[in-house]
Amino acid sequence: MTERIVQPSLPTRDQLCALRDFVHGRSYSAGSVAIRLPGEPPHAADSGVADVARASGALYDVTNVLCKRLFAEIDTGQPGVAAELAWEALLAIADAWRDAPNVPTELRKLILDAAPRRA
């Protein structure tokens, strides 16, 4: 029996932009608990609030790096394995919000349609 390899379908540039913007927005929202007013002392480096700020920033940065890599691959006209891996990683990140009420319908469908591939 021959094993069938399922190639992930890559997003369009518009879908990738929408997903990036959504994850960036959620990342910023999560990190907003760490925003300080002018003159307030910094959060303790070992506090949960400081950890939220770091985790939020890391998620933002990772999403940004993956999207840049995927945009570059798509722009070549012949995206390869790096594009597929970046897309799978972005979908894994976005999966955290698949049931959230604020996910735009088109993104929810994109995430849900890709779920069987990641299972």
mmCIF file of N, CA and C in Angstrom:
data_model
loop_
_atom_site.group_PDB
_atom_site.id
_atom_site.type_symbol
_atom_site.label_atom_id
_atom_site.label_comp_id
_atom_site.label_asym_id
_atom_site.label_seq_id
_atom_site.Cartn_x
_atom_site.Cartn_y
_atom_site.Cartn_z
ATOM 1 N N MET A 1 0.843 -1.175 0.000
ATOM 2 C CA MET A 1 0.000 0.000 0.000
ATOM 3 C C MET A 1 0.892 1.243 0.000
ATOM 4 N N THR A 2 0.594 2.182 -0.849
ATOM 5 C CA THR A 2 1.360 3.413 -0.949
ATOM 6 C C THR A 2 0.788 4.454 0.006
ATOM 7 N N GLU A 3 1.683 5.102 0.741
ATOM 8 C CA GLU A 3 1.240 6.139 1.673
ATOM 9 C C GLU A 3 1.047 7.442 0.916
ATOM 10 N N ARG A 4 -0.083 8.066 1.150
ATOM 11 C CA ARG A 4 -0.389 9.335 0.482
ATOM 12 C C ARG A 4 0.155 10.485 1.321
ATOM 13 N N ILE A 5 0.937 11.348 0.699
ATOM 14 C CA ILE A 5 1.477 12.514 1.395
ATOM 15 C C ILE A 5 0.571 13.700 1.105
ATOM 16 N N VAL A 6 0.096 14.315 2.180
ATOM 17 C CA VAL A 6 -0.787 15.467 2.039
ATOM 18 C C VAL A 6 0.058 16.730 2.109
ATOM 19 N N GLN A 7 0.055 17.483 1.044
ATOM 20 C CA GLN A 7 0.777 18.745 1.017
ATOM 21 C C GLN A 7 -0.103 19.842 1.602
ATOM 22 N N PRO A 8 0.406 20.584 2.560
ATOM 23 C CA PRO A 8 -0.411 21.664 3.093
ATOM 24 C C PRO A 8 -0.620 22.736 2.043
ATOM 25 N N SER A 9 -1.827 23.228 1.959
ATOM 26 C CA SER A 9 -2.059 24.325 1.030
ATOM 27 C C SER A 9 -1.639 25.601 1.739
ATOM 28 N N LEU A 10 -0.856 26.375 1.064
ATOM 29 C CA LEU A 10 -0.344 27.608 1.661
ATOM 30 C C LEU A 10 -1.399 28.703 1.559
ATOM 31 N N PRO A 11 -1.313 29.679 2.446
ATOM 32 C CA PRO A 11 -2.296 30.763 2.430
ATOM 33 C C PRO A 11 -2.014 31.745 1.298
ATOM 34 N N THR A 12 -3.023 32.527 0.994
ATOM 35 C CA THR A 12 -2.801 33.664 0.105
ATOM 36 C C THR A 12 -2.112 34.752 0.929
ATOM 37 N N ARG A 13 -1.587 35.756 0.262
ATOM 38 C CA ARG A 13 -0.968 36.873 0.993
ATOM 39 C C ARG A 13 -1.995 37.538 1.910
ATOM 40 N N ASP A 14 -3.238 37.691 1.418
ATOM 41 C CA ASP A 14 -4.282 38.323 2.243
ATOM 42 C C ASP A 14 -4.606 37.495 3.480
ATOM 43 N N GLN A 15 -4.672 36.170 3.315
ATOM 44 C CA GLN A 15 -4.946 35.308 4.465
ATOM 45 C C GLN A 15 -3.801 35.378 5.470
ATOM 46 N N LEU A 16 -2.585 35.383 4.972
ATOM 47 C CA LEU A 16 -1.426 35.459 5.855
ATOM 48 C C LEU A 16 -1.409 36.787 6.607
ATOM 49 N N CYS A 17 -1.712 37.875 5.918
ATOM 50 C CA CYS A 17 -1.776 39.189 6.578
ATOM 51 C C CYS A 17 -2.855 39.203 7.655
ATOM 52 N N ALA A 18 -4.006 38.643 7.337
ATOM 53 C CA ALA A 18 -5.111 38.614 8.304
ATOM 54 C C ALA A 18 -4.739 37.794 9.530
ATOM 55 N N LEU A 19 -4.110 36.658 9.313
ATOM 56 C CA LEU A 19 -3.709 35.809 10.440
ATOM 57 C C LEU A 19 -2.632 36.501 11.270
ATOM 58 N N ARG A 20 -1.640 37.071 10.609
ATOM 59 C CA ARG A 20 -0.577 37.790 11.321
ATOM 60 C C ARG A 20 -1.159 38.931 12.151
ATOM 61 N N ASP A 21 -2.032 39.722 11.542
ATOM 62 C CA ASP A 21 -2.613 40.862 12.256
ATOM 63 C C ASP A 21 -3.459 40.415 13.439
ATOM 64 N N PHE A 22 -4.184 39.309 13.272
ATOM 65 C CA PHE A 22 -5.005 38.804 14.365
ATOM 66 C C PHE A 22 -4.127 38.344 15.530
ATOM 67 N N VAL A 23 -3.106 37.533 15.242
ATOM 68 C CA VAL A 23 -2.232 37.037 16.308
ATOM 69 C C VAL A 23 -1.480 38.194 16.962
ATOM 70 N N HIS A 24 -1.019 39.141 16.168
ATOM 71 C CA HIS A 24 -0.345 40.308 16.745
ATOM 72 C C HIS A 24 -1.296 41.081 17.667
ATOM 73 N N GLY A 25 -2.534 41.224 17.247
ATOM 74 C CA GLY A 25 -3.520 41.922 18.082
ATOM 75 C C GLY A 25 -3.785 41.202 19.388
ATOM 76 N N ARG A 26 -3.898 39.877 19.330
ATOM 77 C CA ARG A 26 -4.125 39.088 20.548
ATOM 78 C C ARG A 26 -2.899 39.143 21.446
ATOM 79 N N SER A 27 -1.717 39.127 20.842
ATOM 80 C CA SER A 27 -0.480 39.214 21.606
ATOM 81 C C SER A 27 -0.394 40.561 22.328
ATOM 82 N N TYR A 28 -0.714 41.615 21.613
ATOM 83 C CA TYR A 28 -0.702 42.949 22.218
ATOM 84 C C TYR A 28 -1.742 43.036 23.336
ATOM 85 N N SER A 29 -2.915 42.474 23.086
ATOM 86 C CA SER A 29 -3.970 42.490 24.098
ATOM 87 C C SER A 29 -3.529 41.765 25.370
ATOM 88 N N ALA A 30 -2.903 40.608 25.203
ATOM 89 C CA ALA A 30 -2.438 39.846 26.364
ATOM 90 C C ALA A 30 -1.381 40.628 27.139
ATOM 91 N N GLY A 31 -0.498 41.278 26.404
ATOM 92 C CA GLY A 31 0.566 42.039 27.045
ATOM 93 C C GLY A 31 0.121 43.355 27.644
ATOM 94 N N SER A 32 -1.099 43.771 27.334
ATOM 95 C CA SER A 32 -1.577 45.072 27.824
ATOM 96 C C SER A 32 -1.670 45.123 29.348
ATOM 97 N N VAL A 33 -1.765 43.968 29.998
ATOM 98 C CA VAL A 33 -1.814 43.968 31.467
ATOM 99 C C VAL A 33 -0.505 44.482 32.057
ATOM 100 N N ALA A 34 0.554 44.472 31.276
ATOM 101 C CA ALA A 34 1.860 44.907 31.762
ATOM 102 C C ALA A 34 2.163 46.361 31.435
ATOM 103 N N ILE A 35 1.257 47.029 30.732
ATOM 104 C CA ILE A 35 1.486 48.431 30.382
ATOM 105 C C ILE A 35 1.452 49.275 31.650
ATOM 106 N N ARG A 36 2.441 50.124 31.784
ATOM 107 C CA ARG A 36 2.527 50.986 32.958
ATOM 108 C C ARG A 36 2.265 52.434 32.559
ATOM 109 N N LEU A 37 1.665 53.171 33.446
ATOM 110 C CA LEU A 37 1.461 54.599 33.238
ATOM 111 C C LEU A 37 2.774 55.326 33.492
ATOM 112 N N PRO A 38 2.967 56.475 32.858
ATOM 113 C CA PRO A 38 4.210 57.217 33.092
ATOM 114 C C PRO A 38 4.417 57.451 34.588
ATOM 115 N N GLY A 39 5.636 57.207 35.043
ATOM 116 C CA GLY A 39 5.985 57.424 36.436
ATOM 117 C C GLY A 39 5.800 56.203 37.321
ATOM 118 N N GLU A 40 5.105 55.174 36.822
ATOM 119 C CA GLU A 40 4.959 53.953 37.621
ATOM 120 C C GLU A 40 6.279 53.183 37.616
ATOM 121 N N PRO A 41 6.573 52.500 38.716
ATOM 122 C CA PRO A 41 7.810 51.713 38.740
ATOM 123 C C PRO A 41 7.689 50.511 37.813
ATOM 124 N N PRO A 42 8.811 50.006 37.350
ATOM 125 C CA PRO A 42 8.766 48.817 36.483
ATOM 126 C C PRO A 42 8.265 47.603 37.269
ATOM 127 N N HIS A 43 7.717 46.644 36.561
ATOM 128 C CA HIS A 43 7.296 45.402 37.192
ATOM 129 C C HIS A 43 8.536 44.630 37.635
ATOM 130 N N ALA A 44 8.413 43.925 38.738
ATOM 131 C CA ALA A 44 9.529 43.095 39.198
ATOM 132 C C ALA A 44 9.871 42.086 38.103
ATOM 133 N N ALA A 45 11.150 41.904 37.836
ATOM 134 C CA ALA A 45 11.601 41.037 36.751
ATOM 135 C C ALA A 45 11.100 39.605 36.887
ATOM 136 N N ASP A 46 10.849 39.152 38.116
ATOM 137 C CA ASP A 46 10.412 37.776 38.325
ATOM 138 C C ASP A 46 8.899 37.662 38.575
ATOM 139 N N SER A 47 8.170 38.724 38.247
ATOM 140 C CA SER A 47 6.721 38.712 38.494
ATOM 141 C C SER A 47 5.958 38.069 37.334
ATOM 142 N N GLY A 48 4.757 37.626 37.633
ATOM 143 C CA GLY A 48 3.892 37.063 36.600
ATOM 144 C C GLY A 48 3.559 38.084 35.528
ATOM 145 N N VAL A 49 3.419 39.340 35.907
ATOM 146 C CA VAL A 49 3.096 40.392 34.936
ATOM 147 C C VAL A 49 4.266 40.577 33.968
ATOM 148 N N ALA A 50 5.479 40.553 34.495
ATOM 149 C CA ALA A 50 6.650 40.670 33.625
ATOM 150 C C ALA A 50 6.738 39.456 32.692
ATOM 151 N N ASP A 51 6.396 38.271 33.213
ATOM 152 C CA ASP A 51 6.396 37.070 32.368
ATOM 153 C C ASP A 51 5.362 37.172 31.255
ATOM 154 N N VAL A 52 4.181 37.722 31.564
ATOM 155 C CA VAL A 52 3.147 37.909 30.540
ATOM 156 C C VAL A 52 3.668 38.833 29.450
ATOM 157 N N ALA A 53 4.325 39.902 29.851
ATOM 158 C CA ALA A 53 4.869 40.845 28.875
ATOM 159 C C ALA A 53 5.916 40.157 27.994
ATOM 160 N N ARG A 54 6.798 39.363 28.603
ATOM 161 C CA ARG A 54 7.823 38.656 27.825
ATOM 162 C C ARG A 54 7.198 37.620 26.893
ATOM 163 N N ALA A 55 6.243 36.856 27.399
ATOM 164 C CA ALA A 55 5.596 35.826 26.568
ATOM 165 C C ALA A 55 4.840 36.466 25.413
ATOM 166 N N SER A 56 4.161 37.549 25.691
ATOM 167 C CA SER A 56 3.431 38.262 24.648
ATOM 168 C C SER A 56 4.381 38.781 23.584
ATOM 169 N N GLY A 57 5.492 39.356 24.014
ATOM 170 C CA GLY A 57 6.493 39.858 23.074
ATOM 171 C C GLY A 57 7.116 38.743 22.260
ATOM 172 N N ALA A 58 7.369 37.606 22.899
ATOM 173 C CA ALA A 58 7.958 36.467 22.193
ATOM 174 C C ALA A 58 6.991 35.930 21.141
ATOM 175 N N LEU A 59 5.714 35.826 21.485
ATOM 176 C CA LEU A 59 4.719 35.354 20.527
ATOM 177 C C LEU A 59 4.645 36.301 19.331
ATOM 178 N N TYR A 60 4.661 37.597 19.608
ATOM 179 C CA TYR A 60 4.648 38.600 18.546
ATOM 180 C C TYR A 60 5.860 38.404 17.634
ATOM 181 N N ASP A 61 7.046 38.265 18.240
ATOM 182 C CA ASP A 61 8.277 38.126 17.460
ATOM 183 C C ASP A 61 8.294 36.846 16.632
ATOM 184 N N VAL A 62 7.894 35.729 17.233
ATOM 185 C CA VAL A 62 7.883 34.455 16.508
ATOM 186 C C VAL A 62 6.921 34.523 15.328
ATOM 187 N N THR A 63 5.738 35.070 15.568
ATOM 188 C CA THR A 63 4.751 35.201 14.496
ATOM 189 C C THR A 63 5.313 36.068 13.372
ATOM 190 N N ASN A 64 5.979 37.133 13.741
ATOM 191 C CA ASN A 64 6.554 38.035 12.750
ATOM 192 C C ASN A 64 7.623 37.332 11.909
ATOM 193 N N VAL A 65 8.516 36.586 12.552
ATOM 194 C CA VAL A 65 9.583 35.876 11.847
ATOM 195 C C VAL A 65 8.987 34.830 10.898
ATOM 196 N N LEU A 66 8.016 34.063 11.386
ATOM 197 C CA LEU A 66 7.392 33.042 10.541
ATOM 198 C C LEU A 66 6.687 33.661 9.340
ATOM 199 N N CYS A 67 5.987 34.771 9.571
ATOM 200 C CA CYS A 67 5.290 35.430 8.461
ATOM 201 C C CYS A 67 6.272 35.986 7.442
ATOM 202 N N LYS A 68 7.353 36.602 7.895
ATOM 203 C CA LYS A 68 8.361 37.118 6.958
ATOM 204 C C LYS A 68 8.938 35.988 6.118
ATOM 205 N N ARG A 69 9.237 34.860 6.772
ATOM 206 C CA ARG A 69 9.783 33.715 6.036
ATOM 207 C C ARG A 69 8.779 33.213 5.005
ATOM 208 N N LEU A 70 7.510 33.131 5.405
ATOM 209 C CA LEU A 70 6.482 32.631 4.499
ATOM 210 C C LEU A 70 6.231 33.607 3.349
ATOM 211 N N PHE A 71 6.189 34.909 3.642
ATOM 212 C CA PHE A 71 6.048 35.904 2.568
ATOM 213 C C PHE A 71 7.193 35.759 1.565
ATOM 214 N N ALA A 72 8.422 35.627 2.066
ATOM 215 C CA ALA A 72 9.585 35.508 1.178
ATOM 216 C C ALA A 72 9.473 34.260 0.312
ATOM 217 N N GLU A 73 9.043 33.163 0.906
ATOM 218 C CA GLU A 73 8.888 31.914 0.149
ATOM 219 C C GLU A 73 7.793 32.042 -0.914
ATOM 220 N N ILE A 74 6.669 32.629 -0.525
ATOM 221 C CA ILE A 74 5.553 32.799 -1.467
ATOM 222 C C ILE A 74 5.987 33.694 -2.626
ATOM 223 N N ASP A 75 6.755 34.735 -2.315
ATOM 224 C CA ASP A 75 7.200 35.677 -3.344
ATOM 225 C C ASP A 75 8.148 35.052 -4.367
ATOM 226 N N THR A 76 8.766 33.925 -4.032
ATOM 227 C CA THR A 76 9.646 33.261 -4.997
ATOM 228 C C THR A 76 8.845 32.636 -6.130
ATOM 229 N N GLY A 77 7.561 32.406 -5.877
ATOM 230 C CA GLY A 77 6.734 31.743 -6.875
ATOM 231 C C GLY A 77 6.828 30.230 -6.812
ATOM 232 N N GLN A 78 7.775 29.718 -6.049
ATOM 233 C CA GLN A 78 7.939 28.276 -5.881
ATOM 234 C C GLN A 78 8.262 27.971 -4.419
ATOM 235 N N PRO A 79 7.294 28.225 -3.535
ATOM 236 C CA PRO A 79 7.560 27.983 -2.112
ATOM 237 C C PRO A 79 7.854 26.510 -1.849
ATOM 238 N N GLY A 80 8.759 26.274 -0.926
ATOM 239 C CA GLY A 80 9.177 24.904 -0.637
ATOM 240 C C GLY A 80 8.859 24.481 0.783
ATOM 241 N N VAL A 81 9.694 23.616 1.284
ATOM 242 C CA VAL A 81 9.492 23.029 2.605
ATOM 243 C C VAL A 81 9.501 24.104 3.698
ATOM 244 N N ALA A 82 10.361 25.100 3.580
ATOM 245 C CA ALA A 82 10.417 26.158 4.592
ATOM 246 C C ALA A 82 9.073 26.870 4.704
ATOM 247 N N ALA A 83 8.413 27.078 3.578
ATOM 248 C CA ALA A 83 7.095 27.716 3.585
ATOM 249 C C ALA A 83 6.076 26.823 4.281
ATOM 250 N N GLU A 84 6.115 25.550 3.976
ATOM 251 C CA GLU A 84 5.172 24.614 4.587
ATOM 252 C C GLU A 84 5.371 24.539 6.098
ATOM 253 N N LEU A 85 6.616 24.511 6.541
ATOM 254 C CA LEU A 85 6.905 24.443 7.969
ATOM 255 C C LEU A 85 6.488 25.731 8.685
ATOM 256 N N ALA A 86 6.760 26.861 8.064
ATOM 257 C CA ALA A 86 6.351 28.137 8.663
ATOM 258 C C ALA A 86 4.836 28.211 8.767
ATOM 259 N N TRP A 87 4.142 27.761 7.728
ATOM 260 C CA TRP A 87 2.679 27.792 7.732
ATOM 261 C C TRP A 87 2.125 26.859 8.800
ATOM 262 N N GLU A 88 2.679 25.677 8.930
ATOM 263 C CA GLU A 88 2.226 24.743 9.961
ATOM 264 C C GLU A 88 2.428 25.340 11.353
ATOM 265 N N ALA A 89 3.555 26.003 11.573
ATOM 266 C CA ALA A 89 3.823 26.625 12.874
ATOM 267 C C ALA A 89 2.826 27.753 13.146
ATOM 268 N N LEU A 90 2.542 28.560 12.134
ATOM 269 C CA LEU A 90 1.562 29.641 12.307
ATOM 270 C C LEU A 90 0.171 29.093 12.607
ATOM 271 N N LEU A 91 -0.194 28.015 11.945
ATOM 272 C CA LEU A 91 -1.491 27.401 12.217
ATOM 273 C C LEU A 91 -1.553 26.832 13.633
ATOM 274 N N ALA A 92 -0.446 26.282 14.100
ATOM 275 C CA ALA A 92 -0.405 25.769 15.474
ATOM 276 C C ALA A 92 -0.587 26.906 16.475
ATOM 277 N N ILE A 93 0.004 28.040 16.206
ATOM 278 C CA ILE A 93 -0.175 29.213 17.073
ATOM 279 C C ILE A 93 -1.629 29.675 17.028
ATOM 280 N N ALA A 94 -2.167 29.816 15.831
ATOM 281 C CA ALA A 94 -3.534 30.319 15.667
ATOM 282 C C ALA A 94 -4.572 29.381 16.247
ATOM 283 N N ASP A 95 -4.252 28.097 16.323
ATOM 284 C CA ASP A 95 -5.194 27.109 16.847
ATOM 285 C C ASP A 95 -5.640 27.440 18.279
ATOM 286 N N ALA A 96 -4.814 28.162 19.011
ATOM 287 C CA ALA A 96 -5.167 28.553 20.379
ATOM 288 C C ALA A 96 -6.429 29.409 20.416
ATOM 289 N N TRP A 97 -6.744 30.073 19.317
ATOM 290 C CA TRP A 97 -7.907 30.964 19.267
ATOM 291 C C TRP A 97 -9.060 30.412 18.429
ATOM 292 N N ARG A 98 -8.966 29.177 17.993
ATOM 293 C CA ARG A 98 -9.972 28.658 17.057
ATOM 294 C C ARG A 98 -11.394 28.777 17.583
ATOM 295 N N ASP A 99 -11.596 28.656 18.898
ATOM 296 C CA ASP A 99 -12.941 28.731 19.467
ATOM 297 C C ASP A 99 -13.244 30.076 20.122
ATOM 298 N N ALA A 100 -12.333 31.013 20.016
ATOM 299 C CA ALA A 100 -12.537 32.328 20.625
ATOM 300 C C ALA A 100 -13.609 33.093 19.858
ATOM 301 N N PRO A 101 -14.476 33.804 20.568
ATOM 302 C CA PRO A 101 -15.566 34.511 19.896
ATOM 303 C C PRO A 101 -15.114 35.662 18.998
ATOM 304 N N ASN A 102 -13.904 36.170 19.193
ATOM 305 C CA ASN A 102 -13.451 37.328 18.414
ATOM 306 C C ASN A 102 -12.653 36.950 17.164
ATOM 307 N N VAL A 103 -12.596 35.670 16.821
ATOM 308 C CA VAL A 103 -11.886 35.256 15.615
ATOM 309 C C VAL A 103 -12.755 35.552 14.400
ATOM 310 N N PRO A 104 -12.233 36.299 13.445
ATOM 311 C CA PRO A 104 -13.001 36.545 12.220
ATOM 312 C C PRO A 104 -13.374 35.220 11.554
ATOM 313 N N THR A 105 -14.552 35.181 10.969
ATOM 314 C CA THR A 105 -15.089 33.953 10.371
ATOM 315 C C THR A 105 -14.123 33.328 9.379
ATOM 316 N N GLU A 106 -13.520 34.138 8.513
ATOM 317 C CA GLU A 106 -12.627 33.578 7.494
ATOM 318 C C GLU A 106 -11.378 32.957 8.114
ATOM 319 N N LEU A 107 -10.896 33.521 9.230
ATOM 320 C CA LEU A 107 -9.742 32.929 9.900
ATOM 321 C C LEU A 107 -10.130 31.641 10.618
ATOM 322 N N ARG A 108 -11.286 31.630 11.240
ATOM 323 C CA ARG A 108 -11.753 30.420 11.914
ATOM 324 C C ARG A 108 -11.824 29.268 10.902
ATOM 325 N N LYS A 109 -12.377 29.544 9.724
ATOM 326 C CA LYS A 109 -12.496 28.514 8.687
ATOM 327 C C LYS A 109 -11.110 28.039 8.248
ATOM 328 N N LEU A 110 -10.186 28.960 8.059
ATOM 329 C CA LEU A 110 -8.822 28.613 7.664
ATOM 330 C C LEU A 110 -8.173 27.706 8.706
ATOM 331 N N ILE A 111 -8.331 28.045 9.971
ATOM 332 C CA ILE A 111 -7.741 27.268 11.067
ATOM 333 C C ILE A 111 -8.397 25.896 11.162
ATOM 334 N N LEU A 112 -9.712 25.866 11.099
ATOM 335 C CA LEU A 112 -10.441 24.601 11.218
ATOM 336 C C LEU A 112 -10.179 23.689 10.023
ATOM 337 N N ASP A 113 -10.095 24.258 8.828
ATOM 338 C CA ASP A 113 -9.836 23.450 7.627
ATOM 339 C C ASP A 113 -8.456 22.796 7.692
ATOM 340 N N ALA A 114 -7.506 23.442 8.365
ATOM 341 C CA ALA A 114 -6.155 22.917 8.448
ATOM 342 C C ALA A 114 -5.987 21.928 9.604
ATOM 343 N N ALA A 115 -6.925 21.890 10.535
ATOM 344 C CA ALA A 115 -6.800 21.051 11.729
ATOM 345 C C ALA A 115 -6.560 19.574 11.428
ATOM 346 N N PRO A 116 -7.280 18.964 10.483
ATOM 347 C CA PRO A 116 -7.042 17.533 10.218
ATOM 348 C C PRO A 116 -5.608 17.236 9.747
ATOM 349 N N ARG A 117 -4.969 18.169 9.080
ATOM 350 C CA ARG A 117 -3.592 17.988 8.613
ATOM 351 C C ARG A 117 -2.628 17.918 9.774
ATOM 352 N N ARG A 118 -2.928 18.670 10.845
ATOM 353 C CA ARG A 118 -2.027 18.738 11.988
ATOM 354 C C ARG A 118 -2.269 17.622 12.986
ATOM 355 N N ALA A 119 -3.369 16.919 12.846
ATOM 356 C CA ALA A 119 -3.711 15.880 13.827
ATOM 357 C C ALA A 119 -2.796 14.683 13.732
#
